[in-house]
Tab-separated table of C-alpha atoms in Angstrom:
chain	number	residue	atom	x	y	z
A	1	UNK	CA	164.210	-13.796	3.986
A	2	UNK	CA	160.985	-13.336	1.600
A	3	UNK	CA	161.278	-11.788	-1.180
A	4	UNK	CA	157.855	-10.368	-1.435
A	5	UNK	CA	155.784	-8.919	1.587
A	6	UNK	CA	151.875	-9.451	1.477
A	7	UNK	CA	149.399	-6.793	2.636
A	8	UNK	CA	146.339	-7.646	4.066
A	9	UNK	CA	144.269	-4.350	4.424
A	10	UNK	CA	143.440	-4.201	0.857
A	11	UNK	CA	142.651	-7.900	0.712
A	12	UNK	CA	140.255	-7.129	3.728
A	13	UNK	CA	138.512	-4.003	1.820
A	14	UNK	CA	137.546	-6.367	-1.148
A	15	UNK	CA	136.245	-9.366	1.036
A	16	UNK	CA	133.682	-7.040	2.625
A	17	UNK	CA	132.509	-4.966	-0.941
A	18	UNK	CA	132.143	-8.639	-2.280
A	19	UNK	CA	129.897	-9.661	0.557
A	20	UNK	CA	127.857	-6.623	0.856
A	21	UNK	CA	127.371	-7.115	-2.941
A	22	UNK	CA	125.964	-10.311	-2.618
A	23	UNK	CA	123.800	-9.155	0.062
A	24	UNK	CA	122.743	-6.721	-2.246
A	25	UNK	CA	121.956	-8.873	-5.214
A	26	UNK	CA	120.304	-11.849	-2.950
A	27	UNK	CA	117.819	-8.330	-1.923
A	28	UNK	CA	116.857	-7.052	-5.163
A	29	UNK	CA	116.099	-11.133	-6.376
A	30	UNK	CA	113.969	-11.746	-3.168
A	31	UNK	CA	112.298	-8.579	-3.862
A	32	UNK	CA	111.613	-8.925	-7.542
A	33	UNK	CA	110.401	-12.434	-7.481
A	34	UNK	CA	108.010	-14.308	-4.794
A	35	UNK	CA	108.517	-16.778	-3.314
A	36	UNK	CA	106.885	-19.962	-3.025
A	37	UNK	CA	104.509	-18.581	-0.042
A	38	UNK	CA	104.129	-15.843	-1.872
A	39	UNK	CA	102.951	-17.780	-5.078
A	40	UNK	CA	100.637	-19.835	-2.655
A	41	UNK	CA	99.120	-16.615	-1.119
A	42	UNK	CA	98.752	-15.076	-4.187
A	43	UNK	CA	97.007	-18.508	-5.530
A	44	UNK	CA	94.745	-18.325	-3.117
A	45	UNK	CA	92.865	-14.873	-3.158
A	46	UNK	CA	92.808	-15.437	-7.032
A	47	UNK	CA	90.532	-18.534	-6.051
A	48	UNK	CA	88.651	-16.589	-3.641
A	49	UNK	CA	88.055	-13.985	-5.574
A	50	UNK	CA	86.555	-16.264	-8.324
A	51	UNK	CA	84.792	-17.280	-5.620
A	52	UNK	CA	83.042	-14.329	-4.811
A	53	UNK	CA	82.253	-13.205	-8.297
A	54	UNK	CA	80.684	-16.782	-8.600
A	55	UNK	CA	78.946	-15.999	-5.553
A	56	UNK	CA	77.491	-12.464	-6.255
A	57	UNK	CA	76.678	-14.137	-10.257
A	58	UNK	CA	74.579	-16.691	-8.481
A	59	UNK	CA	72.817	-14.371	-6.438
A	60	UNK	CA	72.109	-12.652	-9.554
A	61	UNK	CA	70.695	-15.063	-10.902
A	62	UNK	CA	68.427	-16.402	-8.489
A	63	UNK	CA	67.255	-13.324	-7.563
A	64	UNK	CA	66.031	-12.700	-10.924
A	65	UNK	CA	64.877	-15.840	-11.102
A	66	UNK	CA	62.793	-15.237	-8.068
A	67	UNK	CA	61.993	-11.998	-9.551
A	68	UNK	CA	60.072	-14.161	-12.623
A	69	UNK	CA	58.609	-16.428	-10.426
A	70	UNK	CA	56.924	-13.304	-8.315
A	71	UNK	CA	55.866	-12.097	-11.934
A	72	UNK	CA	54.415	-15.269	-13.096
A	73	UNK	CA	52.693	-15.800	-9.900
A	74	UNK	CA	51.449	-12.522	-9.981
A	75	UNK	CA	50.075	-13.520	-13.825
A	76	UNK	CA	48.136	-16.128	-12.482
A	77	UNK	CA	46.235	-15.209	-10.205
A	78	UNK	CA	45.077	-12.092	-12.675
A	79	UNK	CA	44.433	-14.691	-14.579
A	80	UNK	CA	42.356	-16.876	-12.231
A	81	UNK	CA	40.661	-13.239	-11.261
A	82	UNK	CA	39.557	-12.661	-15.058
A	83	UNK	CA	38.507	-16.064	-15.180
A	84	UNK	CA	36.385	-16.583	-12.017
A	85	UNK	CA	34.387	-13.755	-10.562
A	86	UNK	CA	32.128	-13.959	-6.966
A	87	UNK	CA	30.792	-16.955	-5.698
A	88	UNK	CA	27.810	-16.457	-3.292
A	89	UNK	CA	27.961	-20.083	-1.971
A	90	UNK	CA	24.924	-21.427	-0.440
A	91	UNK	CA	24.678	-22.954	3.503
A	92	UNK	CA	24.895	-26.807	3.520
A	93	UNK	CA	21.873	-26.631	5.743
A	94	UNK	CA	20.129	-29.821	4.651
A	95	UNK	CA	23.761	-32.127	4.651
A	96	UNK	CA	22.396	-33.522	0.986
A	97	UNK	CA	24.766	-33.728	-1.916
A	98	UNK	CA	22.623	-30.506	-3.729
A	99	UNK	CA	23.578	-28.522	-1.061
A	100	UNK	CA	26.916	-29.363	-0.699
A	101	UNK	CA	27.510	-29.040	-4.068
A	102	UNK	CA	26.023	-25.657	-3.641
A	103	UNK	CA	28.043	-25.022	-0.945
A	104	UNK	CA	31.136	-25.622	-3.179
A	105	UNK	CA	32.259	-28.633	-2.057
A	106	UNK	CA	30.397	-31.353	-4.133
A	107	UNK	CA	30.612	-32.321	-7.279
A	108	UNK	CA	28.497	-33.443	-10.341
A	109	UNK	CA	28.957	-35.959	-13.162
A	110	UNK	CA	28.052	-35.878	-16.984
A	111	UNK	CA	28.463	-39.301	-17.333
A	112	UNK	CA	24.522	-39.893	-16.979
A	113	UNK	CA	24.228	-37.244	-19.804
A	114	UNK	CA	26.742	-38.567	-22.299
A	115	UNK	CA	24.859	-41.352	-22.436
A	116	UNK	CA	22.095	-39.895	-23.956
A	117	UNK	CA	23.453	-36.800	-25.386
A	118	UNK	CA	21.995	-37.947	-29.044
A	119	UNK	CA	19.333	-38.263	-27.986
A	120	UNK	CA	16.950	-35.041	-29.102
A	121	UNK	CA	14.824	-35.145	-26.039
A	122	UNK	CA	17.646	-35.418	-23.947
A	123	UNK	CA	19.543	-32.884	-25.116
A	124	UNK	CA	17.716	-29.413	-26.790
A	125	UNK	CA	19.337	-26.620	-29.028
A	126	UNK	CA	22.588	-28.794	-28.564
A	127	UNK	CA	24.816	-27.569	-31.691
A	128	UNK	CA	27.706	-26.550	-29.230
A	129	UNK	CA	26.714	-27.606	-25.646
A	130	UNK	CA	29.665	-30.395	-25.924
A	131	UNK	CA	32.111	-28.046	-26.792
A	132	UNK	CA	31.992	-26.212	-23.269
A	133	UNK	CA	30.756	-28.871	-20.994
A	134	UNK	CA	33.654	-30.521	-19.300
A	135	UNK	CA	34.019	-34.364	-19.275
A	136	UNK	CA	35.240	-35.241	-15.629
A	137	UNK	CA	33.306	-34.219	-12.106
A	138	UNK	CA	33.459	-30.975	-11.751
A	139	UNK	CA	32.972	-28.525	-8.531
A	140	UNK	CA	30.791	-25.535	-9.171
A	141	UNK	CA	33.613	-23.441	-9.518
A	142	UNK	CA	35.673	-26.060	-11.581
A	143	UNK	CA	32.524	-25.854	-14.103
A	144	UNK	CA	32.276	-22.043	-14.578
A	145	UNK	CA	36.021	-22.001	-14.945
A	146	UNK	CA	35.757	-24.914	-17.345
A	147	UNK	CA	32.797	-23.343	-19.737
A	148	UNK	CA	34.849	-19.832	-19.733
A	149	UNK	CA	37.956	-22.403	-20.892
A	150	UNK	CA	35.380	-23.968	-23.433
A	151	UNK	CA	34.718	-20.622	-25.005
A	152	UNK	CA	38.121	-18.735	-25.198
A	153	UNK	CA	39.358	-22.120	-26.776
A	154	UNK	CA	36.917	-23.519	-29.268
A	155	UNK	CA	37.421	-23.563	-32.954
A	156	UNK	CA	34.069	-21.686	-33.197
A	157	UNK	CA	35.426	-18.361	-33.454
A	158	UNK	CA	32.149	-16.364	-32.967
A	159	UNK	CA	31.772	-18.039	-29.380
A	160	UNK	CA	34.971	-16.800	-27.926
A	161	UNK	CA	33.833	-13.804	-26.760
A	162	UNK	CA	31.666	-15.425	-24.641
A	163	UNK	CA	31.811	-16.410	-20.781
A	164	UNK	CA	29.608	-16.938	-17.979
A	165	UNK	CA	28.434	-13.707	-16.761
A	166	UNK	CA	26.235	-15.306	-14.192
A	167	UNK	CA	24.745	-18.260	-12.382
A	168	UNK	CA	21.115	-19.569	-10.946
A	169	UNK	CA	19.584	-21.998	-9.237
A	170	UNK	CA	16.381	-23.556	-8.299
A	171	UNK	CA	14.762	-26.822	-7.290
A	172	UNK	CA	11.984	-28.694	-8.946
A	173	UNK	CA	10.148	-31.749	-7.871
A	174	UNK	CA	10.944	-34.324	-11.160
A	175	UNK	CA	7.611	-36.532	-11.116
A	176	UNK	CA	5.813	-34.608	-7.939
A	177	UNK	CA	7.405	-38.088	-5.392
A	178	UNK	CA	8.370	-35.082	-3.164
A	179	UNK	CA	12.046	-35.423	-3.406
A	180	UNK	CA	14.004	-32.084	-5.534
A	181	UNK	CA	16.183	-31.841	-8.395
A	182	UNK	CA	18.417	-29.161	-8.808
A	183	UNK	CA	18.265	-26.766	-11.953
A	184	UNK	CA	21.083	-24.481	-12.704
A	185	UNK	CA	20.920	-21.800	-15.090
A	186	UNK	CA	23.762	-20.064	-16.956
A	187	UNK	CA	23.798	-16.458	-18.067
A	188	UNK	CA	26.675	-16.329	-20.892
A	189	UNK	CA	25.912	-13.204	-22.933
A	190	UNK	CA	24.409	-9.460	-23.183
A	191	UNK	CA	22.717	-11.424	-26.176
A	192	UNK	CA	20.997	-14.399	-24.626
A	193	UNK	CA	22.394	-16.629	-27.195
A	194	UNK	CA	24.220	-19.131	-25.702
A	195	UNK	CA	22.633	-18.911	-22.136
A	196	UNK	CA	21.383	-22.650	-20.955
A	197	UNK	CA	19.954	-24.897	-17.726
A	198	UNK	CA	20.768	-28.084	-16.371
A	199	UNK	CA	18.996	-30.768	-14.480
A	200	UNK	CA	20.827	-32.400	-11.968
A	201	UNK	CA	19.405	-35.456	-10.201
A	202	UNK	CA	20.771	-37.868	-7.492
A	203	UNK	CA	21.459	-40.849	-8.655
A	204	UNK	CA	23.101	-43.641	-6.883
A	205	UNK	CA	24.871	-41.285	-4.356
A	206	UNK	CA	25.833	-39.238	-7.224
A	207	UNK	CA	25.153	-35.906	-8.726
A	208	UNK	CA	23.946	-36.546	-12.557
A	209	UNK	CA	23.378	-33.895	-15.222
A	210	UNK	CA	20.289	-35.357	-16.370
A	211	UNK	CA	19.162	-32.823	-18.867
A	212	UNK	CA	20.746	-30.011	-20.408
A	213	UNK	CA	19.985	-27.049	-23.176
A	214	UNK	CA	20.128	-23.845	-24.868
A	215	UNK	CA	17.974	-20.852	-24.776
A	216	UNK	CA	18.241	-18.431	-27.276
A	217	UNK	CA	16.301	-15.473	-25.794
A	218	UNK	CA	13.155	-14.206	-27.297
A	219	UNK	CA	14.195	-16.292	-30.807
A	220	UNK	CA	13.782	-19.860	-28.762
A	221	UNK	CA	13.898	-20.673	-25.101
A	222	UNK	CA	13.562	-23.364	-22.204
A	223	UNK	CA	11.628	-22.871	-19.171
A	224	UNK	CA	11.007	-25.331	-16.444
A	225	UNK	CA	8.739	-25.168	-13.256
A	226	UNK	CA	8.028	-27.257	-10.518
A	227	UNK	CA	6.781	-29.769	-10.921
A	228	UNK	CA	9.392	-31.206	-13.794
A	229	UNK	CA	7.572	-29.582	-16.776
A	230	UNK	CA	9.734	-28.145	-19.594
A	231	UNK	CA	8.161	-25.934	-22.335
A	232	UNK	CA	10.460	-25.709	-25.408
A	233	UNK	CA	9.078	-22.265	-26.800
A	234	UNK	CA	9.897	-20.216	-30.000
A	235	UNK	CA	10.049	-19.263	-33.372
A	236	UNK	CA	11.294	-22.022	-35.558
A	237	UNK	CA	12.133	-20.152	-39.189
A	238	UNK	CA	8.091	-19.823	-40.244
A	239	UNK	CA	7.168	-16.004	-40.816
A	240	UNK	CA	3.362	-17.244	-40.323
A	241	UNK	CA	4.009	-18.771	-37.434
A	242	UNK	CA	3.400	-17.017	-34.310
A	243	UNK	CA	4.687	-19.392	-31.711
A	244	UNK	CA	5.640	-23.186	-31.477
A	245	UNK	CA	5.445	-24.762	-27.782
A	246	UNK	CA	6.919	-28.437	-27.343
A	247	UNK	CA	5.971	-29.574	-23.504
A	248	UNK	CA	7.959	-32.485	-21.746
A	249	UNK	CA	7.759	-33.558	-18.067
A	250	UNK	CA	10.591	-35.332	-16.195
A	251	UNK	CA	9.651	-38.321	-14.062
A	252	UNK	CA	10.810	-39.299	-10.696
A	253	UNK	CA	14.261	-41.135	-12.421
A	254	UNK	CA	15.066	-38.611	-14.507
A	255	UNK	CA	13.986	-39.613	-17.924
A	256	UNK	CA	12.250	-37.148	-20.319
A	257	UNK	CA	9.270	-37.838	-21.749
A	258	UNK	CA	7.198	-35.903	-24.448
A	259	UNK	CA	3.572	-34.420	-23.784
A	260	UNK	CA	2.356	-32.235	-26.684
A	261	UNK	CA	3.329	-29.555	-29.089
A	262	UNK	CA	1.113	-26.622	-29.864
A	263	UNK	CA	1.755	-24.447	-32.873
A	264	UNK	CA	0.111	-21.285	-33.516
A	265	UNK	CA	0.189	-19.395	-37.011
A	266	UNK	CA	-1.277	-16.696	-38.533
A	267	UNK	CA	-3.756	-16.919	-41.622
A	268	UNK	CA	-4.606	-13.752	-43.067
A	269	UNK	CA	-6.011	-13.585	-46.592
A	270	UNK	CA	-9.173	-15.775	-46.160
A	271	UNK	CA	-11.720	-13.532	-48.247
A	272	UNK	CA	-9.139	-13.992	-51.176
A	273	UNK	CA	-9.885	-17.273	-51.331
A	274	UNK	CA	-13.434	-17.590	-49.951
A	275	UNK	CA	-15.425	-14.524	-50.388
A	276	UNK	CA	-17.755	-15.396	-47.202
A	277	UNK	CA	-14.540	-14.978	-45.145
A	278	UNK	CA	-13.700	-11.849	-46.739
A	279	UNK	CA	-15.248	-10.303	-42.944
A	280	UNK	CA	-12.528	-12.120	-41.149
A	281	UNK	CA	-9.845	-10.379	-42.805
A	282	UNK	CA	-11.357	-7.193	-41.994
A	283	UNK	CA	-12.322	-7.645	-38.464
A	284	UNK	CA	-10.576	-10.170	-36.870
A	285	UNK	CA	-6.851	-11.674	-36.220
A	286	UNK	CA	-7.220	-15.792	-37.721
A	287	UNK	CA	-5.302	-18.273	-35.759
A	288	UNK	CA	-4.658	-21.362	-36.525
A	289	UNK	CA	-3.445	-24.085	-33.830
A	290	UNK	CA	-2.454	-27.046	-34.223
A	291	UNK	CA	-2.266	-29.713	-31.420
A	292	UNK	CA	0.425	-33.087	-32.381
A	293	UNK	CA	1.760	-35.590	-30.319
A	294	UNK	CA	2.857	-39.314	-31.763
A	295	UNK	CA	1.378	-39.381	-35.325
A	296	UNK	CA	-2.237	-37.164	-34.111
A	297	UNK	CA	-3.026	-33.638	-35.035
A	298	UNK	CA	-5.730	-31.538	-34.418
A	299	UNK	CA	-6.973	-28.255	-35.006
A	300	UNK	CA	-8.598	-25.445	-34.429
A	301	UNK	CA	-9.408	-21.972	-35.260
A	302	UNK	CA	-9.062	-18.986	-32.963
A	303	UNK	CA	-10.433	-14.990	-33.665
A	304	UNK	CA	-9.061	-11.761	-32.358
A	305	UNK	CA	-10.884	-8.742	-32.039
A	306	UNK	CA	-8.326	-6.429	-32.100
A	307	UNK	CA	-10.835	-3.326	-32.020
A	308	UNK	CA	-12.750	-4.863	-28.398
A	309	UNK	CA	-9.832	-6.676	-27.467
A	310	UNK	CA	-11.266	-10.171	-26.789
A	311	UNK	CA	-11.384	-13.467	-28.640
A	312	UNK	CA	-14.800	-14.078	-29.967
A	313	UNK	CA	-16.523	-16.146	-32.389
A	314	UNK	CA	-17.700	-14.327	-35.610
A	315	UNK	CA	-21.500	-14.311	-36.175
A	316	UNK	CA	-21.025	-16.090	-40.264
A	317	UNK	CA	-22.872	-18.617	-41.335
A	318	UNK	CA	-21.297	-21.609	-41.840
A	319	UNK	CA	-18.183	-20.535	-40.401
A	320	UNK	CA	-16.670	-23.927	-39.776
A	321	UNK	CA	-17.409	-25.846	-42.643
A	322	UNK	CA	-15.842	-22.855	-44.544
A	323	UNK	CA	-12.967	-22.616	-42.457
A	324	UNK	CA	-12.403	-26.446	-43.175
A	325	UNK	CA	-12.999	-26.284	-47.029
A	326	UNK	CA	-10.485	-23.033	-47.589
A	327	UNK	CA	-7.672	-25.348	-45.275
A	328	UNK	CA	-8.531	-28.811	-46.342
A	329	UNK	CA	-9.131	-29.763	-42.588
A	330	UNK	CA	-11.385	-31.237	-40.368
A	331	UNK	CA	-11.224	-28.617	-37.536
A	332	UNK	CA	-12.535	-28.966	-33.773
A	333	UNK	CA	-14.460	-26.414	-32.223
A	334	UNK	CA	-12.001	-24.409	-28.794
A	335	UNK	CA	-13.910	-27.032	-26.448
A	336	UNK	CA	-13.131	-29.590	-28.494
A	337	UNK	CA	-9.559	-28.792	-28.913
A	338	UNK	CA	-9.753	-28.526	-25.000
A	339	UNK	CA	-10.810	-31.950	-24.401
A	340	UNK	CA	-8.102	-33.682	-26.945
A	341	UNK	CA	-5.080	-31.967	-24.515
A	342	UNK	CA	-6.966	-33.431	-21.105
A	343	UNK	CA	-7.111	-36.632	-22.722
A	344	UNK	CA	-3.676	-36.672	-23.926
A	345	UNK	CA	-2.248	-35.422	-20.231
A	346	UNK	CA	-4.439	-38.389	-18.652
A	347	UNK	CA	-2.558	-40.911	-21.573
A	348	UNK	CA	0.641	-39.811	-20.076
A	349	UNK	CA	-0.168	-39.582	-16.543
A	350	UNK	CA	0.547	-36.034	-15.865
A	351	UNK	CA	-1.844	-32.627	-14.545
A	352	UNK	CA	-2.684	-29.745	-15.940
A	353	UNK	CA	-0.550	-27.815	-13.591
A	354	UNK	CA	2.872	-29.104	-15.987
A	355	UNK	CA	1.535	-27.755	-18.707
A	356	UNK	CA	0.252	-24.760	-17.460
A	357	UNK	CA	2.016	-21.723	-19.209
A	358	UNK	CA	1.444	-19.917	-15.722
A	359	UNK	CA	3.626	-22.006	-13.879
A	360	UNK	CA	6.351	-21.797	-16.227
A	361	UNK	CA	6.478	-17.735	-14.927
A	362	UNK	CA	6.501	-18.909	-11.497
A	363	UNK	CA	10.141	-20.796	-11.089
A	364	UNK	CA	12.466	-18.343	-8.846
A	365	UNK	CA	15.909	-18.672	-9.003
A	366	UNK	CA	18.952	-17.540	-6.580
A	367	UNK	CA	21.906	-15.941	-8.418
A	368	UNK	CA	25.111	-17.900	-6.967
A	369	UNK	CA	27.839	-16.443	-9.014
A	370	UNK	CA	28.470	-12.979	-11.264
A	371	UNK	CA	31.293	-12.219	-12.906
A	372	UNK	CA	33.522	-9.873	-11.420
A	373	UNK	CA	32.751	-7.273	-14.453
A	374	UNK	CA	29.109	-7.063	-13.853
């Protein structure tokens, strides 16, 4: 017989509160930390989400960057636009190197000129030519661009306002063998300072500058015509002097050669120091020219009626051998003087037409380029 009796519903009631607490603790730790999905999951859209904010950073980025480029592109070409204006190319009719050139598809070469850029009759007025003149084979529109480079960029500070504000051309026949030479002619001021021509000639299936200078407007310029004369014509410094005109010709290969210079200055005065003259200052405009080539000069005497208008020869005795004691010259009479410039043009094998002063008026030229401003 036991002495003690055991009861089981009690025991019963506690199993089940101890389970269901369990249950409940084994709940709240599930929920409060992940698990090792969870942490996986939860690894993973962190990443992604870098991701995407590495993504839309990028995007950024590049667009901005493409943003610049459009900008700097855009800054170019107004660049290029202030730079270059209109070109009015020419029609390669003919199929020859000038007109292809012309055309803007050639180019031409400096290398002919570099050769002889020391020397003076080569090369005219050249203080700053080399300073804009590019040295590689340039297209038309490579050599405007170029000059307009050559002038915002020099050291000369007084030039860098300037550009080319136009662009010529014209053909001549260098030493009358009936084959043309181009001539181009550069506008690069409102002041004609700095405007200047080049010669271009074929040479060896090549397009050489052959001659190049400055004109400086009504102070000193260079004209050609057509038949490969050049007249170097100005004022060089003298307040007497009226005009001084230096006259080349360019042969059939391109070299210059000299002709003549005539200088013309005024003498006024005369009847201070020789009373018989003293009519000549009171009447008439005195001229003295001078005629030099090599080591010869010659002169003469010219006389402007300003009150009939006409050059005449003043009725005083003596007049010459006056005229030659006051200057310390022997003088030739206008025919004279005449003959001495025929015999000099037959020396050098030229006509009268390259010298004529007529012809120099007579050299047309087609604009092929303006700036846009103009």
């Amino acid at each position: 017989m036991n002495k003690f009796k055991f009861n089981k519903k009690p025991m019963l009631i506690i199993g089940v509160a101890a389970v269901i607490l369990v249950m409940l603790v084994a709940i709240i730790l599930h929920t409060c930390k992940p698990g090792k999905a969870n942490v996986e999951e939860t690894e993973q859209e962190a990443q992604e989400s870098a991701i995407d904010k590495t993504d839309e950073s990028e995007v950024g980025i590049s667009q901005d960057a493409e943003t610049e480029d459009s900008k700097d592109a855009g800054n170019k070409t107004d660049t290029e636009e202030e730079v270059l204006g209109e070109f009015m190319f020419a029609t390669n009719e003919s199929g020859d190197l000038y007109d292809e050139f012309l055309a803007g598809k050639g180019t031409i070469s400096y290398s002919n000129y570099r050769k002889h850029v020391t020397e003076i009759t080569y090369a005219w007025n050249d203080e700053w030519l080399n300073e804009l003149i590019p040295e590689q084979d340039v297209s038309l529109e490579e050599l405007v661009e170029a000059i307009n480079i050559g002038f915002a960029s020099t050291d000369l500070k007084f030039m860098r306002g300037y550009k080319v504000e136009s662009v010529s051309y014209s053909f001549i026949d260098c030493g009358m063998d009936g084959k043309r030479e181009l001539v181009l002619s550069f506008a690069c001021g409102d002041i004609p300072d700095y405007d200047f021509k080049l010669v271009i000639k074929e040479i060896d299936s090549r397009l050489q500058v052959v001659f190049a200078c400055y004109c400086h407007g009504e102070r000193w310029d260079v004209d050609l015509n057509e038949y490969g004369g050049v007249r170097n014509s100005g004022v060089p410094g003298n307040a007497a002097c009226m005009y001084y005109d230096a006259y080349y010709f360019m042969d059939n290969t391109g070299e210059i050669k000299p002709i003549y210079d005539i200088e013309a200055v005024r003498r006024d005065g005369l009847g201070e120091a020789m009373p018989s003259l003293q009519e000549l200052d009171e009447k008439y405009v005195v001229t003295e020219y001078t005629l030099s080539y090599d080591t010869q000069k010659y002169h003469t005497f010219g006389f402007y009626n300003p009150d009939k208008d006409i050059d005449e020869d003043p009725d005083i005795p003596n007049l010459k051998e006056s005229i030659d004691k006051c200057f310390a010259t022997e003088s030739l009479s206008t025919d004279e003087f005449d003959k001495m410039k025929k015999k000099r043009l037959e020396e050098v094998g030229v006509s009268e037409e390259v010298v004529d002063d007529e012809e120099f008026e007579k050299l047309e030229y087609t604009q092929i380029y303006i700036d846009k401003a103009k």
